[in-house]
Tab-separated table of C-alpha atoms in Angstrom:
chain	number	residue	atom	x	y	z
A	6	UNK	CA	65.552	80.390	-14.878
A	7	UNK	CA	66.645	80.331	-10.964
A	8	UNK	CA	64.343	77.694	-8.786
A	9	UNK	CA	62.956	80.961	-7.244
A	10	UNK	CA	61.141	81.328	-10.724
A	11	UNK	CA	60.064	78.022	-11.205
A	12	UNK	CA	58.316	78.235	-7.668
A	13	UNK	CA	56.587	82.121	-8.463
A	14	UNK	CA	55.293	79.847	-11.745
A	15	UNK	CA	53.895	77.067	-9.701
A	16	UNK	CA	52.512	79.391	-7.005
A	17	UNK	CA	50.569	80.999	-9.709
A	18	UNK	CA	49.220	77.905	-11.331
A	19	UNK	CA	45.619	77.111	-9.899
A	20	UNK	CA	45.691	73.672	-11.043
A	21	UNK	CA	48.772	72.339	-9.374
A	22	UNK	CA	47.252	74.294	-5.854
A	23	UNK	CA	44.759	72.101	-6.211
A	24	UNK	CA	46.267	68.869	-6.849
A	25	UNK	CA	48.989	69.838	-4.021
A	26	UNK	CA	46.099	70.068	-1.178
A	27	UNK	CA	44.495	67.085	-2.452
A	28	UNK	CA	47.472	65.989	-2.003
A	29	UNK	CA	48.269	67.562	1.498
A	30	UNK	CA	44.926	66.453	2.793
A	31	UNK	CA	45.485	62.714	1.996
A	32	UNK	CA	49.303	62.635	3.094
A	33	UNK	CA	48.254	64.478	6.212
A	34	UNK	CA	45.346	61.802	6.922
A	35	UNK	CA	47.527	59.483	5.832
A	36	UNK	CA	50.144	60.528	8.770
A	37	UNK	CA	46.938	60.280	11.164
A	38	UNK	CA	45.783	57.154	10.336
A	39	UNK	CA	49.155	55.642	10.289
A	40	UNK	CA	50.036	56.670	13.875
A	41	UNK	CA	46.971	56.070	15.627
A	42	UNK	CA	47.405	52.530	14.099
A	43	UNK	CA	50.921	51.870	15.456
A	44	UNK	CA	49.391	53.559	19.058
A	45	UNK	CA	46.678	51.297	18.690
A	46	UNK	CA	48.982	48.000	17.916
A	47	UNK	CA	51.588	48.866	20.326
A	48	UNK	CA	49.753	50.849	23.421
A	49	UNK	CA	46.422	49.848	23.137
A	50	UNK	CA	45.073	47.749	26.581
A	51	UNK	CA	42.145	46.349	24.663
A	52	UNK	CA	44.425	44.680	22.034
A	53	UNK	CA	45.623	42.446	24.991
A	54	UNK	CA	49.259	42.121	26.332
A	55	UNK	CA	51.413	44.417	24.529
A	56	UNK	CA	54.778	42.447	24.476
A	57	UNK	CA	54.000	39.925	21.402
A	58	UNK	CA	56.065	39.319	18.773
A	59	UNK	CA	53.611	38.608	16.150
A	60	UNK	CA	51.624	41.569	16.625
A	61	UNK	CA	54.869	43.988	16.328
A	62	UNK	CA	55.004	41.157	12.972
A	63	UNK	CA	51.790	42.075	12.166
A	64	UNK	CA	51.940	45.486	12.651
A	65	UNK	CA	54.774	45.967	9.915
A	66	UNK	CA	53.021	43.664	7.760
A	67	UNK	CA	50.105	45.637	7.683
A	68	UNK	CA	52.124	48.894	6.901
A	69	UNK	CA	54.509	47.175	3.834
A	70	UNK	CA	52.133	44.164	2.451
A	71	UNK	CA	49.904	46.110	0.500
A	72	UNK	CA	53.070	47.895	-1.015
A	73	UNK	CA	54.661	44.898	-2.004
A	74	UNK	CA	51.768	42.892	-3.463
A	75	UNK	CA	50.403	45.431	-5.767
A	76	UNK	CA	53.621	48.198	-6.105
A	77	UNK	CA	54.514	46.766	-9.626
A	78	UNK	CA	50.882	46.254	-10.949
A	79	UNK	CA	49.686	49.954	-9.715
A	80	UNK	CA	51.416	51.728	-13.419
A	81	UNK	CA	49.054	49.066	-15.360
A	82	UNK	CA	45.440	50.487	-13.548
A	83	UNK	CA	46.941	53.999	-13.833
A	84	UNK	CA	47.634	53.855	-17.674
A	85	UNK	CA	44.320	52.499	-18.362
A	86	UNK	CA	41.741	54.433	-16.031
A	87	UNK	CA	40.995	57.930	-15.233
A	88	UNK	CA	43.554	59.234	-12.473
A	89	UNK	CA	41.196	61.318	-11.227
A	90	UNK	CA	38.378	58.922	-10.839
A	91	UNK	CA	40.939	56.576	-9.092
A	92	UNK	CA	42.166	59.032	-6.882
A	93	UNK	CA	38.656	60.218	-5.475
A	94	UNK	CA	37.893	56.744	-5.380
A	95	UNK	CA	40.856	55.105	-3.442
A	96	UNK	CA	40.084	58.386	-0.654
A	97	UNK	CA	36.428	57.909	-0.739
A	98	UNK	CA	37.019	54.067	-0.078
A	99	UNK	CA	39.395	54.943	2.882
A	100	UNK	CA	37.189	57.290	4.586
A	101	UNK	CA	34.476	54.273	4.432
A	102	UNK	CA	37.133	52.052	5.914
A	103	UNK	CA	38.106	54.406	8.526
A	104	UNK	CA	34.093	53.825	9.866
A	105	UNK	CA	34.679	49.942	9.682
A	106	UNK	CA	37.789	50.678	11.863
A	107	UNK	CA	35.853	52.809	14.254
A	108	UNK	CA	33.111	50.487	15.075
A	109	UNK	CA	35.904	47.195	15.226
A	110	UNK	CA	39.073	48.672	16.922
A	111	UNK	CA	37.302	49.390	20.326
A	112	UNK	CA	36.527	45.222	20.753
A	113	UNK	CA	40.118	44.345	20.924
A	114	UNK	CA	42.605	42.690	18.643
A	115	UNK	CA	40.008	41.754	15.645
A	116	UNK	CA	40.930	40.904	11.642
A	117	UNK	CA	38.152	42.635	10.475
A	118	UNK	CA	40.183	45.781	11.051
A	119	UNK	CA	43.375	44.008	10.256
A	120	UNK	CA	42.253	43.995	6.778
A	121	UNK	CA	40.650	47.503	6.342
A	122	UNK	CA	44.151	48.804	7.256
A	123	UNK	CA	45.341	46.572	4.846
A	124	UNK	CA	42.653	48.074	1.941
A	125	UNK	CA	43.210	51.645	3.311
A	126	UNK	CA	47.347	51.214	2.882
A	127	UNK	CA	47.222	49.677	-0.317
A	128	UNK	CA	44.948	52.246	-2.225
A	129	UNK	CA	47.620	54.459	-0.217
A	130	UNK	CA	49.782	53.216	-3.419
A	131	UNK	CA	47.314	54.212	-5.805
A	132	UNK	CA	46.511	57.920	-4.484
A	133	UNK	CA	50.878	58.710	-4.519
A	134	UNK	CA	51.522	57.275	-7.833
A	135	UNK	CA	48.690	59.309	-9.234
A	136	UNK	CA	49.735	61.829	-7.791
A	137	UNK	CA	52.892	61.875	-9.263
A	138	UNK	CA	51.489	60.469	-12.715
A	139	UNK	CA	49.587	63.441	-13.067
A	140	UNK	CA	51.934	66.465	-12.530
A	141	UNK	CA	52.652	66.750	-16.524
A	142	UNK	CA	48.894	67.348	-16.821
A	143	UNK	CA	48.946	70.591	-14.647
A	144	UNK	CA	52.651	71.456	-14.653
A	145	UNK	CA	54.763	72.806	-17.501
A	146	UNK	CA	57.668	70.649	-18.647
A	147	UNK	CA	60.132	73.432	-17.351
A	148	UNK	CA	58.864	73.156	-14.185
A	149	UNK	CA	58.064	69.541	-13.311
A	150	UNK	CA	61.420	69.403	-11.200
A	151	UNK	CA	60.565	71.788	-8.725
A	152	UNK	CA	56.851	70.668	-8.713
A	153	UNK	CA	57.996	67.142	-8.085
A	154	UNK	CA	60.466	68.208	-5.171
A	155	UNK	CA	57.810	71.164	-3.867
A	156	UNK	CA	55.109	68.237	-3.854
A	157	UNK	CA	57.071	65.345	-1.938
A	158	UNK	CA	58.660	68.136	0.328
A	159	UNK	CA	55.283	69.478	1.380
A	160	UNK	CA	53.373	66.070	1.340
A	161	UNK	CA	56.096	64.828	3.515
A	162	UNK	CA	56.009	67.825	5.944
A	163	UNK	CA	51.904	67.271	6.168
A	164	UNK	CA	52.596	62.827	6.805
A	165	UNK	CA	54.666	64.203	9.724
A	166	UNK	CA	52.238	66.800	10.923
A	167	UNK	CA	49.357	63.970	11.009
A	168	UNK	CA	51.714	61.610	12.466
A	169	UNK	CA	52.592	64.532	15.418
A	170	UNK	CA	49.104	65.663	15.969
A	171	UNK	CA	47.867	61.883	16.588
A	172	UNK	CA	51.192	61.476	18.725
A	173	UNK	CA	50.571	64.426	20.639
A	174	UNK	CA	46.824	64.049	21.593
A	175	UNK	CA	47.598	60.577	23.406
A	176	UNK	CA	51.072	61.317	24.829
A	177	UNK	CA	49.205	64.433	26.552
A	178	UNK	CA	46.514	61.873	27.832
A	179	UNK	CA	43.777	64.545	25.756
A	180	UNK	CA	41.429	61.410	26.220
A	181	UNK	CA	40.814	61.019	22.442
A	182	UNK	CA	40.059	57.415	22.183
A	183	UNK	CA	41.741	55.936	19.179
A	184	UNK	CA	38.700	54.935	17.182
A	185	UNK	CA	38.537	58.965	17.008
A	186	UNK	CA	41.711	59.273	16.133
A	187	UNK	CA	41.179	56.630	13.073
A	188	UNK	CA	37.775	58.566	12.529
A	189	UNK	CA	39.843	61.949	12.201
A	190	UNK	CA	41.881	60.617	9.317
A	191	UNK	CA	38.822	59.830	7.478
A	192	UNK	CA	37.377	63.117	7.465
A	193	UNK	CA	40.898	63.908	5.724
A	194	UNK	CA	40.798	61.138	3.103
A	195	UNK	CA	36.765	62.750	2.753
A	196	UNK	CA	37.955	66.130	2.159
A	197	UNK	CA	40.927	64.874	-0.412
A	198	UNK	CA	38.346	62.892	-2.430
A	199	UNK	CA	36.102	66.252	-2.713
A	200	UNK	CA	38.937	68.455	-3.792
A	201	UNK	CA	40.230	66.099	-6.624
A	202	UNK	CA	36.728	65.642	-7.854
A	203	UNK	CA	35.684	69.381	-7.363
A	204	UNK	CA	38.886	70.746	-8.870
A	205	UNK	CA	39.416	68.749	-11.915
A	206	UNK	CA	37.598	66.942	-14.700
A	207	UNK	CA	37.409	63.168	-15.487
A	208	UNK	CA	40.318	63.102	-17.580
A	209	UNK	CA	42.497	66.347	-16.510
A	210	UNK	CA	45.090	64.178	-14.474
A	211	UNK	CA	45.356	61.590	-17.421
A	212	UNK	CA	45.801	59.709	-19.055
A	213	UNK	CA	44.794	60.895	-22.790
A	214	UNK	CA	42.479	58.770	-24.586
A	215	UNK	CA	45.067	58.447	-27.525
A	216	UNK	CA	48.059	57.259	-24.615
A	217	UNK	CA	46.239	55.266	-22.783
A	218	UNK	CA	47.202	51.641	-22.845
A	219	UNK	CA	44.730	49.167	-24.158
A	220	UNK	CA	43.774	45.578	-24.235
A	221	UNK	CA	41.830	45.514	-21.027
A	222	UNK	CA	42.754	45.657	-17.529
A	223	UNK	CA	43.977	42.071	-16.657
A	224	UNK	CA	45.605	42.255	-19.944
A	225	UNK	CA	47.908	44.234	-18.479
A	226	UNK	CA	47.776	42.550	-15.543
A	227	UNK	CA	49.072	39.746	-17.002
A	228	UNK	CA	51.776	41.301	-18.900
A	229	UNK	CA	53.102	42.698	-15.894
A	230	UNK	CA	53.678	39.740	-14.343
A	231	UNK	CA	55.380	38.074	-17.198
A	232	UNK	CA	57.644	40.906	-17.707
A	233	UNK	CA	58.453	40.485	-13.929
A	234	UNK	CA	59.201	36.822	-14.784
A	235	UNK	CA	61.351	38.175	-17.869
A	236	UNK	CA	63.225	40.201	-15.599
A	237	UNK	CA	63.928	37.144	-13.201
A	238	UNK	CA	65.288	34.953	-16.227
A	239	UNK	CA	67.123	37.816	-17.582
A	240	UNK	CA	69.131	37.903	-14.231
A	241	UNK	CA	70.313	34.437	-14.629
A	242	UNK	CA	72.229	35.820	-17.628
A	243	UNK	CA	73.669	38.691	-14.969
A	244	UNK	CA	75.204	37.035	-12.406
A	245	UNK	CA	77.047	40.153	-10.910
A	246	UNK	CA	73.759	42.313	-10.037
A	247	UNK	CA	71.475	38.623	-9.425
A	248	UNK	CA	74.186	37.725	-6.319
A	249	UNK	CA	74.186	41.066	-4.929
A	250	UNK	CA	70.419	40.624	-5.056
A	251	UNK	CA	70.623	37.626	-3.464
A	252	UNK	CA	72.445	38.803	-0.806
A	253	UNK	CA	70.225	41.823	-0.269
A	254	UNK	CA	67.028	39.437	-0.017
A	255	UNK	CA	68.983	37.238	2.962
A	256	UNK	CA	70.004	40.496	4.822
A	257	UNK	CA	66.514	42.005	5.301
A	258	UNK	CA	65.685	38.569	6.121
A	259	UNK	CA	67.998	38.749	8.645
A	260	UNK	CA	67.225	42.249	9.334
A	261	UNK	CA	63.730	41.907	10.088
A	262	UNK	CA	64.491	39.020	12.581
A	263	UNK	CA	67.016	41.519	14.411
A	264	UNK	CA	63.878	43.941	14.116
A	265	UNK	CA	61.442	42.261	15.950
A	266	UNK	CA	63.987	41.301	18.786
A	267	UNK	CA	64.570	44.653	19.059
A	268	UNK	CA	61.193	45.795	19.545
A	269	UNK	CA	60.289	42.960	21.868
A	270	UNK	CA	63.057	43.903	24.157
A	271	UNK	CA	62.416	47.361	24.283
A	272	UNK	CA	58.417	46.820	24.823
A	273	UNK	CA	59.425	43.893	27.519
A	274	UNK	CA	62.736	42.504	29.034
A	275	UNK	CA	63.960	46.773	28.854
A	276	UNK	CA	60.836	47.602	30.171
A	277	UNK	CA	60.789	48.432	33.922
A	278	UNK	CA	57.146	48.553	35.014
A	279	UNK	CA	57.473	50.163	38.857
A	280	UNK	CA	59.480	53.181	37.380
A	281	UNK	CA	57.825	54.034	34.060
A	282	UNK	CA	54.606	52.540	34.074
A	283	UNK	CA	53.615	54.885	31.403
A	284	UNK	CA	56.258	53.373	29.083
A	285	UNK	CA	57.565	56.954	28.704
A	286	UNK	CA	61.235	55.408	28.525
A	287	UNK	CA	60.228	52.980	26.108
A	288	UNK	CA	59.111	55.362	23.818
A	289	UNK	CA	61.854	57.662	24.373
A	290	UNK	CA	64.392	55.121	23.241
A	291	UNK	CA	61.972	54.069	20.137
A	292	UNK	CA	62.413	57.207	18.989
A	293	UNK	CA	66.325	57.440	19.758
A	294	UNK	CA	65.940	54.455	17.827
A	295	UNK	CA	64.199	55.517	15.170
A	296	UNK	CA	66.561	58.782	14.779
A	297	UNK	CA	69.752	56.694	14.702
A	298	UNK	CA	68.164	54.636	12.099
A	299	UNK	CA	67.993	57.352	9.738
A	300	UNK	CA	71.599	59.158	10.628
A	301	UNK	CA	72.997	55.326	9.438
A	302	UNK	CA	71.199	56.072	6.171
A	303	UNK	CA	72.349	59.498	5.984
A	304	UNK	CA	76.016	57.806	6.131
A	305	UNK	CA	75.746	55.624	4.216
A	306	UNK	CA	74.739	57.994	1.336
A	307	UNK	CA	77.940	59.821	1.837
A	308	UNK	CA	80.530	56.798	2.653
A	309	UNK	CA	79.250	54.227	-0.159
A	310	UNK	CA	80.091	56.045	-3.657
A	311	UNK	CA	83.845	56.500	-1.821
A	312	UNK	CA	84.018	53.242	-0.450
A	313	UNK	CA	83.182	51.570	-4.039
A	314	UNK	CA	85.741	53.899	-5.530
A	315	UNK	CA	88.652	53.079	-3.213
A	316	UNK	CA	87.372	48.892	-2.552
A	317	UNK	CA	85.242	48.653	-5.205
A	318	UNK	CA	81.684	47.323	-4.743
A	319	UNK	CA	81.977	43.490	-4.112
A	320	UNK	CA	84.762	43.960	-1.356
A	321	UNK	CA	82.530	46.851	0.045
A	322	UNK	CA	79.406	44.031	0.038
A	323	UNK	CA	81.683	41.890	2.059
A	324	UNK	CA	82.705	44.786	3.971
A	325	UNK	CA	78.948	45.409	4.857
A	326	UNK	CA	78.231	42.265	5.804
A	327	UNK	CA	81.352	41.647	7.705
A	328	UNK	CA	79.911	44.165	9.702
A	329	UNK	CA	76.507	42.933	10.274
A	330	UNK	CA	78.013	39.631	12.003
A	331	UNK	CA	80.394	41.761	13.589
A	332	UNK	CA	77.495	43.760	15.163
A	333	UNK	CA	74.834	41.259	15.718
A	334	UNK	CA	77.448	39.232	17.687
A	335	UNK	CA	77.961	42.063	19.972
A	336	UNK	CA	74.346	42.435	20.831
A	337	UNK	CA	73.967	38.612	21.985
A	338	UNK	CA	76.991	39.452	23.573
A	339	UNK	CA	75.751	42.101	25.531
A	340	UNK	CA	71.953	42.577	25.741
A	341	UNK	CA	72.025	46.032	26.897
A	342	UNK	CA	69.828	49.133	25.713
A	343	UNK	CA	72.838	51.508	24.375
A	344	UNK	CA	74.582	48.625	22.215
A	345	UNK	CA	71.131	48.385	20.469
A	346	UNK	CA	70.804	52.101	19.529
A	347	UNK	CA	74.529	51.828	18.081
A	348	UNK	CA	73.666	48.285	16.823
A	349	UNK	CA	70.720	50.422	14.761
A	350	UNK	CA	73.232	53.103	13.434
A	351	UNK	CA	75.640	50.537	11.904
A	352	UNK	CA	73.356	47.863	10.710
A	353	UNK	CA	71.210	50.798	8.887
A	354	UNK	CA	74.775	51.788	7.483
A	355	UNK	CA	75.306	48.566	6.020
A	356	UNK	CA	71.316	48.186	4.797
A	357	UNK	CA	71.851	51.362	2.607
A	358	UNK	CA	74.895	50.952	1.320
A	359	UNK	CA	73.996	46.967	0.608
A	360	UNK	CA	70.803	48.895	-1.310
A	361	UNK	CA	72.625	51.685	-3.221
A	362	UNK	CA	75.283	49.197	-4.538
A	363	UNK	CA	72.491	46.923	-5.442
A	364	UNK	CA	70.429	49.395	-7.266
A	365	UNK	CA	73.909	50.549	-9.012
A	366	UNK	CA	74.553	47.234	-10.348
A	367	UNK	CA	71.371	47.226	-11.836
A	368	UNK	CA	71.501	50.757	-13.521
A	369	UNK	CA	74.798	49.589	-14.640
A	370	UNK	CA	74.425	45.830	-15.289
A	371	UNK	CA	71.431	45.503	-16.419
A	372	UNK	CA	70.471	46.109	-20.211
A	373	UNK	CA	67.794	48.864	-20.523
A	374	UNK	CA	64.862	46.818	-22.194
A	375	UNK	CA	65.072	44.525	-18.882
A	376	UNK	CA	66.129	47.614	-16.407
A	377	UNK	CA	62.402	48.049	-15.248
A	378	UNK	CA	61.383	44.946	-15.026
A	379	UNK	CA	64.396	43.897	-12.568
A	380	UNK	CA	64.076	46.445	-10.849
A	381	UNK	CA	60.371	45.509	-9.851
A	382	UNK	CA	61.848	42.283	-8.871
A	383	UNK	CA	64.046	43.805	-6.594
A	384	UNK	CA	61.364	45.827	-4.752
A	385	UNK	CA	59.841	42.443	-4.216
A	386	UNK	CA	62.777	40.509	-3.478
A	387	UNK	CA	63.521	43.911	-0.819
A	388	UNK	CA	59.936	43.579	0.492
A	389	UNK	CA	59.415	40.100	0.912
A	390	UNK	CA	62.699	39.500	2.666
A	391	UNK	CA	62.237	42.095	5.150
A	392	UNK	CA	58.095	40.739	6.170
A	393	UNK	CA	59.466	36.775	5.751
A	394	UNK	CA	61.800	37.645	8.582
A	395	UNK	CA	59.322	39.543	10.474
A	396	UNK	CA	57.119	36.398	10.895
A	397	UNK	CA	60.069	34.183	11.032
A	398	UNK	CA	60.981	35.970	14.172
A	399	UNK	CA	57.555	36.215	15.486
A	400	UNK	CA	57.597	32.140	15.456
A	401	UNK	CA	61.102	31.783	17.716
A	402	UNK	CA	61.450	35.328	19.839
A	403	UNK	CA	59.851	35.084	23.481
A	404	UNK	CA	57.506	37.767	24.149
A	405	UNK	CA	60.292	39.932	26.552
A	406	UNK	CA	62.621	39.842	23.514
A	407	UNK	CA	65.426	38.151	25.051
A	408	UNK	CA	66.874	35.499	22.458
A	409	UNK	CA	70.544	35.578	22.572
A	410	UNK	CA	70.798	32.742	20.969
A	411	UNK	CA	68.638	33.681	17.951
A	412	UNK	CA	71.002	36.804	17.482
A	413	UNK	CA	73.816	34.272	17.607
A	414	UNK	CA	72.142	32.332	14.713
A	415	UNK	CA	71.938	35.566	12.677
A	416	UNK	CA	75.750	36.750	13.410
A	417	UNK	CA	76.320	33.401	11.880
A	418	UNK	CA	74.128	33.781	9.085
A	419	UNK	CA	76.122	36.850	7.633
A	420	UNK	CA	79.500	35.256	8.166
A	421	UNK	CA	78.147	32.568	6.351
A	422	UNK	CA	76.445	34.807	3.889
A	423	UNK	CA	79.534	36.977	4.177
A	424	UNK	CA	81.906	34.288	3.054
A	425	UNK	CA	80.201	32.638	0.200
A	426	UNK	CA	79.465	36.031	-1.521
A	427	UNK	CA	82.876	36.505	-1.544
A	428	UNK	CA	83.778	33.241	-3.196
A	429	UNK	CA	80.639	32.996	-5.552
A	430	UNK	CA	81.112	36.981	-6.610
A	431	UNK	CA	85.186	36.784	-7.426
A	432	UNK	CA	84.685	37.185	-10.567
A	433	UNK	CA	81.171	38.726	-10.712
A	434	UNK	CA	81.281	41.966	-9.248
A	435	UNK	CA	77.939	44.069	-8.965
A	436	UNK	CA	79.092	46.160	-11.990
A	437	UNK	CA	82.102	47.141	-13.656
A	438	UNK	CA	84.429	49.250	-11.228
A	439	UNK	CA	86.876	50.001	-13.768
A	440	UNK	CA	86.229	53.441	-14.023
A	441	UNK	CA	85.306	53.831	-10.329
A	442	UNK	CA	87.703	52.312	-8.419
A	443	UNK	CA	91.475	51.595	-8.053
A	444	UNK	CA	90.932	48.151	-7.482
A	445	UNK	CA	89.164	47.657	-10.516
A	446	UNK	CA	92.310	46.735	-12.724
A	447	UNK	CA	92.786	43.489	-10.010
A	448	UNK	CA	89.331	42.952	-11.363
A	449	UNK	CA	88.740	40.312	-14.176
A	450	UNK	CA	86.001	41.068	-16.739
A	451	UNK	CA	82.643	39.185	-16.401
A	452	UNK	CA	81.738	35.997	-18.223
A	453	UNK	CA	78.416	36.682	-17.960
A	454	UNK	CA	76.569	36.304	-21.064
């Protein structure tokens, strides 16, 4: 059957409509929320002076905390409670929080909102993945590819529609304060929380009463985290996939350090106040920024499965750092707006290509019992990195952004990071390039055990 059947069958399937606009209405709130919060953080005259490292710091931390706390414990409440239940729940919990938000975000920069964002993003995690865990409920097994590609399509289309509408009201100066802006999302997360609970039946989304896990809820809490430790140990046994790992945690270290100056430049030393008060430049080259960032993914999608084939994938891990120092020793070089935006293209480049080799050598490296459970340690490893360097940065970066010398201490970092991968990996490639590269037969077999 062509994909133009499998979406006719989905169109005429009343129960994945419904879960779709629940799912709509939340992503779409969820875009809403998310931008009037960055406004809020980055534009916002009652949060106090805007160029401050540790609020841009904050900002992110707020947005990719919650993820990286609970993102490997969210499978053990979903196998064990009623989807639907938690979904309805985790909305009608967020549209409480977006009142909380209301009432707190008009008296300046204040934790008690801080941490509802921080409650409203991590349930965030909860709503998706039950999302997704319920499409075999309501979709046929012949169709669950298209329904899983129709729903993150569409949910992704109605993030960037929330995200637009929020942008739009306050770059036209509509006068929507922000609080209404936060207040707006929460009539979405409202109406979400209805249609789940309207539409479906306690246990219509899963899971069965005969599949669902048992032993209690910290039960599995607990196994969790000792399968994450299992995972850790079982990596010391891997050596290959543990020290591109390694390497991966140290660059969005790094990364988020070369973040942060970034943004504190652009929101300060860039910024000229007499000829764009408004900050309409600034924003103009965020989102130049932002576009770039992206177009280095793209790339590095298409260069990396060549570029292991032809260096194989420890010389293209060198290669990628190589780079990094390369770049980030041009930019304390220079200082100037334009080497950052190509600074942005090639350091995203690397950061994707560093990933997909990474996740490779686990799909290929790792044994399957352990596969999952290293993989969650990666996401945290990935996570962790990326928010230590954030604050890291937030400690040592002046408020206009302009540490040249911090940039230097970064280039340096990758050379040296550069330099002992290559001497600690010789013989430990991320997996076995024999049958992807010409280089593999230079390559001597691991001694892993």
């Amino acid at each position: 059957m062509r994909t133009e059947g499998h979406v006719r069958n989905l169109a005429g399937n009343r129960r994945f409509r419904h879960l779709l606009a629940v799912r709509l209405t939340s992503q779409a709130a969820d875009g809403m929320f998310q931008a009037s919060l960055a406004l809020s953080v980055f534009f916002n005259p009652a949060l106090g002076e805007a160029s401050d490292p540790f609020r841009y710091a904050a900002a992110v931390a707020v947005l990719l905390g919650p993820y990286s706390l609970l993102g490997p414990y969210v499978g053990t409440v979903l196998d064990r409670f009623s989807r639907r239940n938690l979904i309805a729940g985790a909305n009608l919990a967020r549209a409480a929080l977006m009142i909380v938000i209301c009432l707190t975000l008009v008296t300046g920069f204040n934790w008690t909102w801080v941490l509802c964002a921080m409650l409203v993003l991590a349930a965030n995690r909860f709503v998706l993945a039950g999302l997704a865990a319920a499409h075999p409920q309501v979709v046929p097994v012949r169709d669950l590819v298209t329904a899983n590609s129709l729903a993150s399509t569409l949910g992704a289309l109605a993030y960037g529609l929330g995200l637009a509408t929020t942008g739009v009201a306050k770059l036209i100066d509509s006068g929507v304060s922000y609080s209404m802006l936060a207040l707006a999302a929460g009539v979405g997360y409202l109406a979400s929380a209805l249609l789940v609970s309207a539409s479906f039946r306690r246990s219509d989304l899963g899971p069965a009463e005969d599949e669902a896990e048992s032993g209690g809820l910290w039960r599995g809490i607990a196994a969790t985290t000792e399968g994450m430790w299992e995972g850790f140990k079982h990596l010391g046994r891997r050596r290959g996939p543990a020290l591109a790992m390694a390497v991966q945690g140290l660059h969005r270290f790094l990364y988020g350090i070369v973040f942060i100056i970034a943004i504190a430049l652009f929101m300060g030393f860039f910024w000229d106040i007499e000829s764009d008060p408004t900050r309409t430049t600034t924003i103009s080259w965020l989102l130049v920024l932002a576009v770039l960032g992206n177009v280095g993914v793209l790339a590095a999608a298409i260069a990396t499965p060549r570029a292991t084939r032809v260096w194989g994938p420890k010389n293209w891990v060198v290669v990628l750092m190589a780079l990094c120092a390369v770049v980030v020793a041009a930019l304390a070089g220079t200082m100037k707006p334009v080497m950052f935006a190509v600074a942005v293209l090639l350091v995203n480049i690397a950061s994707q290509g560093l990933k997909i080799t990474v996740d490779t050598g686990i799909q290929h490296g790792i044994e399957d019992a352990y596969r999952g459970r290293v993989f969650s340690v990666n996401d945290t490893v990935y996570n962790v990195g990326y928010l230590a360097g954030l604050f890291a940065a937030a400690l040592v970066v002046p408020k206009n952004g302009y540490a040249p010398g911090t940039l230097v201490g970064v280039a340096l970092s990758y050379g040296l990071i550069c330099v002992a991968y290559a001497y600690l990996a010789r013989d430990e490639a991320p997996y076995d390039a024999q049958a992807w590269s010409p280089a593999a037969p230079e390559a001597r077999p691991s001694t892993s055990a």
